[in-house]
Amino acid sequence: MDAKMQAKIDGFMEEVKIRNGHEPEFIQAVQEVAETIIPYIARKKYIAVKTFCCAW
Amino acid sequence: MVEPERLISFRVSWVDDNGEIHVNRGYRIQMNSAIGPYKGGLRFHPSVNASILKFLAFEQVFKNSLTTLPMGGGKGGSDFDPKGKSDDEVMRFCHAFMSELCRHIGPNTDVPAGDIGVGSREIGFLFGMYKKMRNEFTGVLTGKGLSWGGSKIRPEATGYGTVYFAQSMLKTKGEDFEGKTVVISGSGNVAQFAAEKVLHLGGKVVTLSDSGGYIYDEEGIDKKKLAYVMDLKNNKRGRISEYAKKYKSAKFVSGGIPWEVKCDIALPCATQNELDGKSAKTLIKNKCMCVAEGANMPSTPEAIHEFQKAQILFAPGKASNAGGVATSGLEMSQNSLRISWTREEVDERLKDIMEDIHDSCIEYGKEKDGYCNYVKGANIAGFVKVADAMLAQGVI
């Protein structure tokens, strides 16, 4: 995975951690999904990037 | 998608057999309803907290989407420990729990099911209280008894489904269960029926476990021995260590985990994070070719990384254990239609659904080199459907 994509995932996970910092299992589950979904969204230029990343 | 639509936490007060008052915390996480009513199990276990339930609810959204059935995602439960409680105490707790939960759920709103610590006994007590409070007999819970709205195959579904999924995975390599040595962790509902289906397909199950350790039976756990385990666990509520006392061919490894046993196929069916990176390396070294998760998130991220690096077949729970919730979905359909399908009909539908899920994983998970990344496939296939539905419904 290239550095730009990793940065995108890390940035997303930072936000998730800020809001759910005391919930390790939840963060683990989100991390696993984010690592596969965020590259997919970027590759497909899928509009749902907003749904996943911004729909808090 | 990472923020629950609603997170409900409530007090559950109940009285034990000695007249002492206890207070537990109850939860229901209503994670996502974009493609159907919230759907997911209730877990009664001392480890239950908001983090565990949110992770389960989050995974449930993807899993339910994968089943192709119209179900959103949710999860709930309590830090109540049913272990060592009398039937009366469990009943009083379940009634107290439902007296609050009933105002948040409904057959078109949120349909809970069982999970760890919530079996047919608990579903019965919960359903009874819901019916009394709301004065309606509806399919508000799944996992019900056969005489009052339950579906055939529902108890077997998660275990059977996991094995059906593993069967599809093996088929991609021209293999099947015939003559394979299978290591299973856990000894609850999922493990028991996974073992039953493996035996049915000609495999040899050599381990089962519980929180005390695991038993290793070199000769294999046959039908008769499995019936003993089912009675031990479901009726006597005993420990798996008793198996080694009953059968001399078995040894009990106190505090151990079964991943050190040599096998062709491993089915983790106990609980989250039970299979770590080190165990994964041991499995790979022992030439294990296929790991299909019967539990939710039993493999740690390090373990998954090891499996993928070694390019062995690995299926995440949200794909391989979706048979349970899929059959819950079939139970909801039968309740709405007010009919009951035969065992064969439900089993056939379950098999078809597991094959469909496997196909979706292949569609979205196949890498350029031909290796199927089932984690990626399950996540993307589940995501696409929910995301499209959310976009179609606008900002709500």
PDB file of N, CA, C and O in Angstrom, chain B residues 139-190:
ATOM      1  N   GLY B 139     -42.776 -11.727  15.610  1.00  0.00           N
ATOM      2  CA  GLY B 139     -41.412 -12.229  15.468  1.00  0.00           C
ATOM      3  C   GLY B 139     -40.400 -11.196  15.919  1.00  0.00           C
ATOM      4  O   GLY B 139     -39.559 -10.754  15.144  1.00  0.00           O
ATOM      5  N   VAL B 140     -40.468 -10.799  17.182  1.00  0.00           N
ATOM      6  CA  VAL B 140     -39.586  -9.743  17.684  1.00  0.00           C
ATOM      7  C   VAL B 140     -38.207 -10.258  18.081  1.00  0.00           C
ATOM      8  O   VAL B 140     -37.252  -9.497  18.198  1.00  0.00           O
ATOM      9  N   LEU B 141     -38.133 -11.560  18.291  1.00  0.00           N
ATOM     10  CA  LEU B 141     -36.835 -12.185  18.616  1.00  0.00           C
ATOM     11  C   LEU B 141     -36.665 -13.368  17.684  1.00  0.00           C
ATOM     12  O   LEU B 141     -37.659 -13.981  17.272  1.00  0.00           O
ATOM     13  N   THR B 142     -35.432 -13.727  17.387  1.00  0.00           N
ATOM     14  CA  THR B 142     -35.213 -14.973  16.663  1.00  0.00           C
ATOM     15  C   THR B 142     -34.411 -15.929  17.544  1.00  0.00           C
ATOM     16  O   THR B 142     -33.824 -15.510  18.539  1.00  0.00           O
ATOM     17  N   GLY B 143     -34.439 -17.200  17.144  1.00  0.00           N
ATOM     18  CA  GLY B 143     -33.859 -18.231  17.999  1.00  0.00           C
ATOM     19  C   GLY B 143     -34.934 -18.770  18.932  1.00  0.00           C
ATOM     20  O   GLY B 143     -34.635 -19.337  19.986  1.00  0.00           O
ATOM     21  N   LYS B 144     -36.194 -18.573  18.548  1.00  0.00           N
ATOM     22  CA  LYS B 144     -37.310 -19.018  19.370  1.00  0.00           C
ATOM     23  C   LYS B 144     -37.458 -20.548  19.293  1.00  0.00           C
ATOM     24  O   LYS B 144     -36.928 -21.181  18.387  1.00  0.00           O
ATOM     25  N   GLY B 145     -38.211 -21.101  20.240  1.00  0.00           N
ATOM     26  CA  GLY B 145     -38.484 -22.536  20.226  1.00  0.00           C
ATOM     27  C   GLY B 145     -39.372 -22.885  19.048  1.00  0.00           C
ATOM     28  O   GLY B 145     -40.137 -22.050  18.564  1.00  0.00           O
ATOM     29  N   LEU B 146     -39.260 -24.140  18.606  1.00  0.00           N
ATOM     30  CA  LEU B 146     -39.987 -24.548  17.397  1.00  0.00           C
ATOM     31  C   LEU B 146     -41.504 -24.435  17.535  1.00  0.00           C
ATOM     32  O   LEU B 146     -42.187 -24.154  16.566  1.00  0.00           O
ATOM     33  N   SER B 147     -42.028 -24.621  18.746  1.00  0.00           N
ATOM     34  CA  SER B 147     -43.478 -24.614  18.914  1.00  0.00           C
ATOM     35  C   SER B 147     -44.033 -23.197  19.044  1.00  0.00           C
ATOM     36  O   SER B 147     -45.233 -22.992  19.078  1.00  0.00           O
ATOM     37  N   TRP B 148     -43.164 -22.198  19.150  1.00  0.00           N
ATOM     38  CA  TRP B 148     -43.677 -20.820  19.272  1.00  0.00           C
ATOM     39  C   TRP B 148     -42.946 -19.840  18.355  1.00  0.00           C
ATOM     40  O   TRP B 148     -42.539 -18.754  18.758  1.00  0.00           O
ATOM     41  N   GLY B 149     -42.822 -20.256  17.090  1.00  0.00           N
ATOM     42  CA  GLY B 149     -42.340 -19.298  16.090  1.00  0.00           C
ATOM     43  C   GLY B 149     -40.903 -19.470  15.649  1.00  0.00           C
ATOM     44  O   GLY B 149     -40.412 -18.689  14.841  1.00  0.00           O
ATOM     45  N   GLY B 150     -40.225 -20.470  16.186  1.00  0.00           N
ATOM     46  CA  GLY B 150     -38.821 -20.661  15.811  1.00  0.00           C
ATOM     47  C   GLY B 150     -38.667 -21.322  14.451  1.00  0.00           C
ATOM     48  O   GLY B 150     -39.632 -21.846  13.891  1.00  0.00           O
ATOM     49  N   SER B 151     -37.438 -21.257  13.917  1.00  0.00           N
ATOM     50  CA  SER B 151     -37.164 -21.877  12.623  1.00  0.00           C
ATOM     51  C   SER B 151     -36.371 -23.148  12.826  1.00  0.00           C
ATOM     52  O   SER B 151     -35.511 -23.223  13.709  1.00  0.00           O
ATOM     53  N   LYS B 152     -36.643 -24.125  12.004  1.00  0.00           N
ATOM     54  CA  LYS B 152     -35.802 -25.317  12.008  1.00  0.00           C
ATOM     55  C   LYS B 152     -34.403 -24.913  11.560  1.00  0.00           C
ATOM     56  O   LYS B 152     -34.241 -23.914  10.855  1.00  0.00           O
ATOM     57  N   ILE B 153     -33.403 -25.649  12.003  1.00  0.00           N
ATOM     58  CA  ILE B 153     -31.994 -25.416  11.643  1.00  0.00           C
ATOM     59  C   ILE B 153     -31.398 -24.185  12.334  1.00  0.00           C
ATOM     60  O   ILE B 153     -30.196 -23.982  12.306  1.00  0.00           O
ATOM     61  N   ARG B 154     -32.221 -23.317  12.980  1.00  0.00           N
ATOM     62  CA  ARG B 154     -31.639 -22.110  13.585  1.00  0.00           C
ATOM     63  C   ARG B 154     -30.531 -22.443  14.596  1.00  0.00           C
ATOM     64  O   ARG B 154     -29.459 -21.833  14.540  1.00  0.00           O
ATOM     65  N   PRO B 155     -30.742 -23.439  15.504  1.00  0.00           N
ATOM     66  CA  PRO B 155     -29.653 -23.725  16.452  1.00  0.00           C
ATOM     67  C   PRO B 155     -28.378 -24.194  15.750  1.00  0.00           C
ATOM     68  O   PRO B 155     -27.272 -23.885  16.176  1.00  0.00           O
ATOM     69  N   GLU B 156     -28.538 -24.910  14.652  1.00  0.00           N
ATOM     70  CA  GLU B 156     -27.392 -25.483  13.951  1.00  0.00           C
ATOM     71  C   GLU B 156     -26.725 -24.484  13.012  1.00  0.00           C
ATOM     72  O   GLU B 156     -25.596 -24.690  12.562  1.00  0.00           O
ATOM     73  N   ALA B 157     -27.452 -23.400  12.683  1.00  0.00           N
ATOM     74  CA  ALA B 157     -27.100 -22.593  11.507  1.00  0.00           C
ATOM     75  C   ALA B 157     -25.694 -21.997  11.503  1.00  0.00           C
ATOM     76  O   ALA B 157     -25.012 -22.058  10.485  1.00  0.00           O
ATOM     77  N   THR B 158     -25.251 -21.420  12.614  1.00  0.00           N
ATOM     78  CA  THR B 158     -23.940 -20.762  12.594  1.00  0.00           C
ATOM     79  C   THR B 158     -22.840 -21.784  12.342  1.00  0.00           C
ATOM     80  O   THR B 158     -21.961 -21.588  11.495  1.00  0.00           O
ATOM     81  N   GLY B 159     -22.911 -22.905  13.066  1.00  0.00           N
ATOM     82  CA  GLY B 159     -21.904 -23.955  12.907  1.00  0.00           C
ATOM     83  C   GLY B 159     -21.953 -24.594  11.524  1.00  0.00           C
ATOM     84  O   GLY B 159     -20.927 -24.718  10.846  1.00  0.00           O
ATOM     85  N   TYR B 160     -23.152 -24.952  11.094  1.00  0.00           N
ATOM     86  CA  TYR B 160     -23.308 -25.555   9.755  1.00  0.00           C
ATOM     87  C   TYR B 160     -22.807 -24.573   8.693  1.00  0.00           C
ATOM     88  O   TYR B 160     -22.071 -24.946   7.776  1.00  0.00           O
ATOM     89  N   GLY B 161     -23.239 -23.320   8.819  1.00  0.00           N
ATOM     90  CA  GLY B 161     -22.888 -22.300   7.832  1.00  0.00           C
ATOM     91  C   GLY B 161     -21.378 -22.125   7.718  1.00  0.00           C
ATOM     92  O   GLY B 161     -20.838 -21.998   6.616  1.00  0.00           O
ATOM     93  N   THR B 162     -20.695 -22.149   8.855  1.00  0.00           N
ATOM     94  CA  THR B 162     -19.237 -21.992   8.855  1.00  0.00           C
ATOM     95  C   THR B 162     -18.593 -23.128   8.061  1.00  0.00           C
ATOM     96  O   THR B 162     -17.674 -22.913   7.265  1.00  0.00           O
ATOM     97  N   VAL B 163     -19.116 -24.331   8.269  1.00  0.00           N
ATOM     98  CA  VAL B 163     -18.552 -25.488   7.569  1.00  0.00           C
ATOM     99  C   VAL B 163     -18.912 -25.443   6.073  1.00  0.00           C
ATOM    100  O   VAL B 163     -18.069 -25.727   5.220  1.00  0.00           O
ATOM    101  N   TYR B 164     -20.138 -25.015   5.749  1.00  0.00           N
ATOM    102  CA  TYR B 164     -20.502 -24.867   4.330  1.00  0.00           C
ATOM    103  C   TYR B 164     -19.561 -23.872   3.652  1.00  0.00           C
ATOM    104  O   TYR B 164     -19.133 -24.066   2.517  1.00  0.00           O
ATOM    105  N   PHE B 165     -19.283 -22.775   4.391  1.00  0.00           N
ATOM    106  CA  PHE B 165     -18.402 -21.748   3.818  1.00  0.00           C
ATOM    107  C   PHE B 165     -16.996 -22.317   3.604  1.00  0.00           C
ATOM    108  O   PHE B 165     -16.395 -22.129   2.537  1.00  0.00           O
ATOM    109  N   ALA B 166     -16.496 -23.027   4.618  1.00  0.00           N
ATOM    110  CA  ALA B 166     -15.157 -23.626   4.509  1.00  0.00           C
ATOM    111  C   ALA B 166     -15.121 -24.619   3.342  1.00  0.00           C
ATOM    112  O   ALA B 166     -14.122 -24.721   2.623  1.00  0.00           O
ATOM    113  N   GLN B 167     -16.236 -25.301   3.159  1.00  0.00           N
ATOM    114  CA  GLN B 167     -16.339 -26.262   2.059  1.00  0.00           C
ATOM    115  C   GLN B 167     -16.178 -25.558   0.698  1.00  0.00           C
ATOM    116  O   GLN B 167     -15.458 -26.035  -0.175  1.00  0.00           O
ATOM    117  N   SER B 168     -16.840 -24.397   0.578  1.00  0.00           N
ATOM    118  CA  SER B 168     -16.702 -23.623  -0.663  1.00  0.00           C
ATOM    119  C   SER B 168     -15.264 -23.158  -0.853  1.00  0.00           C
ATOM    120  O   SER B 168     -14.750 -23.128  -1.979  1.00  0.00           O
ATOM    121  N   MET B 169     -14.623 -22.764   0.261  1.00  0.00           N
ATOM    122  CA  MET B 169     -13.230 -22.311   0.177  1.00  0.00           C
ATOM    123  C   MET B 169     -12.320 -23.451  -0.297  1.00  0.00           C
ATOM    124  O   MET B 169     -11.487 -23.277  -1.185  1.00  0.00           O
ATOM    125  N   LEU B 170     -12.513 -24.623   0.310  1.00  0.00           N
ATOM    126  CA  LEU B 170     -11.683 -25.780  -0.031  1.00  0.00           C
ATOM    127  C   LEU B 170     -11.865 -26.166  -1.502  1.00  0.00           C
ATOM    128  O   LEU B 170     -10.921 -26.565  -2.180  1.00  0.00           O
ATOM    129  N   LYS B 171     -13.119 -26.001  -1.958  1.00  0.00           N
ATOM    130  CA  LYS B 171     -13.439 -26.369  -3.340  1.00  0.00           C
ATOM    131  C   LYS B 171     -12.601 -25.576  -4.336  1.00  0.00           C
ATOM    132  O   LYS B 171     -12.234 -26.094  -5.399  1.00  0.00           O
ATOM    133  N   THR B 172     -12.274 -24.312  -3.979  1.00  0.00           N
ATOM    134  CA  THR B 172     -11.461 -23.498  -4.898  1.00  0.00           C
ATOM    135  C   THR B 172     -10.070 -24.093  -5.077  1.00  0.00           C
ATOM    136  O   THR B 172      -9.362 -23.763  -6.006  1.00  0.00           O
ATOM    137  N   LYS B 173      -9.672 -24.967  -4.137  1.00  0.00           N
ATOM    138  CA  LYS B 173      -8.355 -25.623  -4.232  1.00  0.00           C
ATOM    139  C   LYS B 173      -8.508 -27.088  -4.627  1.00  0.00           C
ATOM    140  O   LYS B 173      -7.568 -27.879  -4.484  1.00  0.00           O
ATOM    141  N   GLY B 174      -9.736 -27.465  -4.999  1.00  0.00           N
ATOM    142  CA  GLY B 174      -9.987 -28.851  -5.365  1.00  0.00           C
ATOM    143  C   GLY B 174      -9.956 -29.808  -4.181  1.00  0.00           C
ATOM    144  O   GLY B 174      -9.678 -30.997  -4.334  1.00  0.00           O
ATOM    145  N   GLU B 175     -10.231 -29.262  -2.983  1.00  0.00           N
ATOM    146  CA  GLU B 175     -10.196 -30.091  -1.765  1.00  0.00           C
ATOM    147  C   GLU B 175     -11.590 -30.176  -1.152  1.00  0.00           C
ATOM    148  O   GLU B 175     -12.500 -29.434  -1.542  1.00  0.00           O
ATOM    149  N   ASP B 176     -11.750 -31.070  -0.157  1.00  0.00           N
ATOM    150  CA  ASP B 176     -12.967 -31.079   0.663  1.00  0.00           C
ATOM    151  C   ASP B 176     -12.639 -31.598   2.063  1.00  0.00           C
ATOM    152  O   ASP B 176     -11.468 -31.761   2.402  1.00  0.00           O
ATOM    153  N   PHE B 177     -13.675 -31.812   2.879  1.00  0.00           N
ATOM    154  CA  PHE B 177     -13.454 -32.191   4.276  1.00  0.00           C
ATOM    155  C   PHE B 177     -13.074 -33.657   4.464  1.00  0.00           C
ATOM    156  O   PHE B 177     -12.557 -34.044   5.506  1.00  0.00           O
ATOM    157  N   GLU B 178     -13.347 -34.485   3.463  1.00  0.00           N
ATOM    158  CA  GLU B 178     -13.134 -35.925   3.551  1.00  0.00           C
ATOM    159  C   GLU B 178     -11.715 -36.256   4.031  1.00  0.00           C
ATOM    160  O   GLU B 178     -10.735 -35.884   3.384  1.00  0.00           O
ATOM    161  N   GLY B 179     -11.636 -36.916   5.165  1.00  0.00           N
ATOM    162  CA  GLY B 179     -10.349 -37.377   5.673  1.00  0.00           C
ATOM    163  C   GLY B 179      -9.460 -36.302   6.302  1.00  0.00           C
ATOM    164  O   GLY B 179      -8.336 -36.589   6.713  1.00  0.00           O
ATOM    165  N   LYS B 180      -9.966 -35.068   6.397  1.00  0.00           N
ATOM    166  CA  LYS B 180      -9.145 -33.982   6.951  1.00  0.00           C
ATOM    167  C   LYS B 180      -9.239 -33.948   8.484  1.00  0.00           C
ATOM    168  O   LYS B 180     -10.280 -34.271   9.063  1.00  0.00           O
ATOM    169  N   THR B 181      -8.126 -33.564   9.104  1.00  0.00           N
ATOM    170  CA  THR B 181      -8.116 -33.375  10.555  1.00  0.00           C
ATOM    171  C   THR B 181      -8.502 -31.936  10.862  1.00  0.00           C
ATOM    172  O   THR B 181      -7.920 -30.994  10.312  1.00  0.00           O
ATOM    173  N   VAL B 182      -9.505 -31.780  11.722  1.00  0.00           N
ATOM    174  CA  VAL B 182     -10.051 -30.452  11.989  1.00  0.00           C
ATOM    175  C   VAL B 182      -9.934 -30.111  13.471  1.00  0.00           C
ATOM    176  O   VAL B 182     -10.318 -30.895  14.337  1.00  0.00           O
ATOM    177  N   VAL B 183      -9.369 -28.917  13.742  1.00  0.00           N
ATOM    178  CA  VAL B 183      -9.261 -28.429  15.108  1.00  0.00           C
ATOM    179  C   VAL B 183     -10.347 -27.370  15.312  1.00  0.00           C
ATOM    180  O   VAL B 183     -10.463 -26.434  14.525  1.00  0.00           O
ATOM    181  N   ILE B 184     -11.150 -27.568  16.351  1.00  0.00           N
ATOM    182  CA  ILE B 184     -12.223 -26.610  16.651  1.00  0.00           C
ATOM    183  C   ILE B 184     -12.006 -26.088  18.066  1.00  0.00           C
ATOM    184  O   ILE B 184     -11.722 -26.867  18.982  1.00  0.00           O
ATOM    185  N   SER B 185     -12.132 -24.778  18.250  1.00  0.00           N
ATOM    186  CA  SER B 185     -12.105 -24.221  19.609  1.00  0.00           C
ATOM    187  C   SER B 185     -13.537 -23.899  20.016  1.00  0.00           C
ATOM    188  O   SER B 185     -14.404 -23.719  19.176  1.00  0.00           O
ATOM    189  N   GLY B 186     -13.744 -23.817  21.331  1.00  0.00           N
ATOM    190  CA  GLY B 186     -15.089 -23.594  21.842  1.00  0.00           C
ATOM    191  C   GLY B 186     -15.803 -24.921  22.007  1.00  0.00           C
ATOM    192  O   GLY B 186     -15.324 -25.974  21.529  1.00  0.00           O
ATOM    193  N   SER B 187     -16.921 -24.898  22.714  1.00  0.00           N
ATOM    194  CA  SER B 187     -17.722 -26.114  22.860  1.00  0.00           C
ATOM    195  C   SER B 187     -19.182 -25.729  23.033  1.00  0.00           C
ATOM    196  O   SER B 187     -19.998 -26.492  23.519  1.00  0.00           O
ATOM    197  N   GLY B 188     -19.501 -24.517  22.637  1.00  0.00           N
ATOM    198  CA  GLY B 188     -20.882 -24.043  22.716  1.00  0.00           C
ATOM    199  C   GLY B 188     -21.629 -24.394  21.446  1.00  0.00           C
ATOM    200  O   GLY B 188     -21.239 -25.285  20.691  1.00  0.00           O
ATOM    201  N   ASN B 189     -22.678 -23.657  21.233  1.00  0.00           N
ATOM    202  CA  ASN B 189     -23.576 -23.919  20.118  1.00  0.00           C
ATOM    203  C   ASN B 189     -22.844 -23.985  18.764  1.00  0.00           C
ATOM    204  O   ASN B 189     -23.014 -24.931  17.997  1.00  0.00           O
ATOM    205  N   VAL B 190     -21.999 -22.987  18.481  1.00  0.00           N
ATOM    206  CA  VAL B 190     -21.335 -22.925  17.175  1.00  0.00           C
ATOM    207  C   VAL B 190     -20.382 -24.112  17.000  1.00  0.00           C
ATOM    208  O   VAL B 190     -20.410 -24.814  15.985  1.00  0.00           O
TER     209      VAL B 190
END
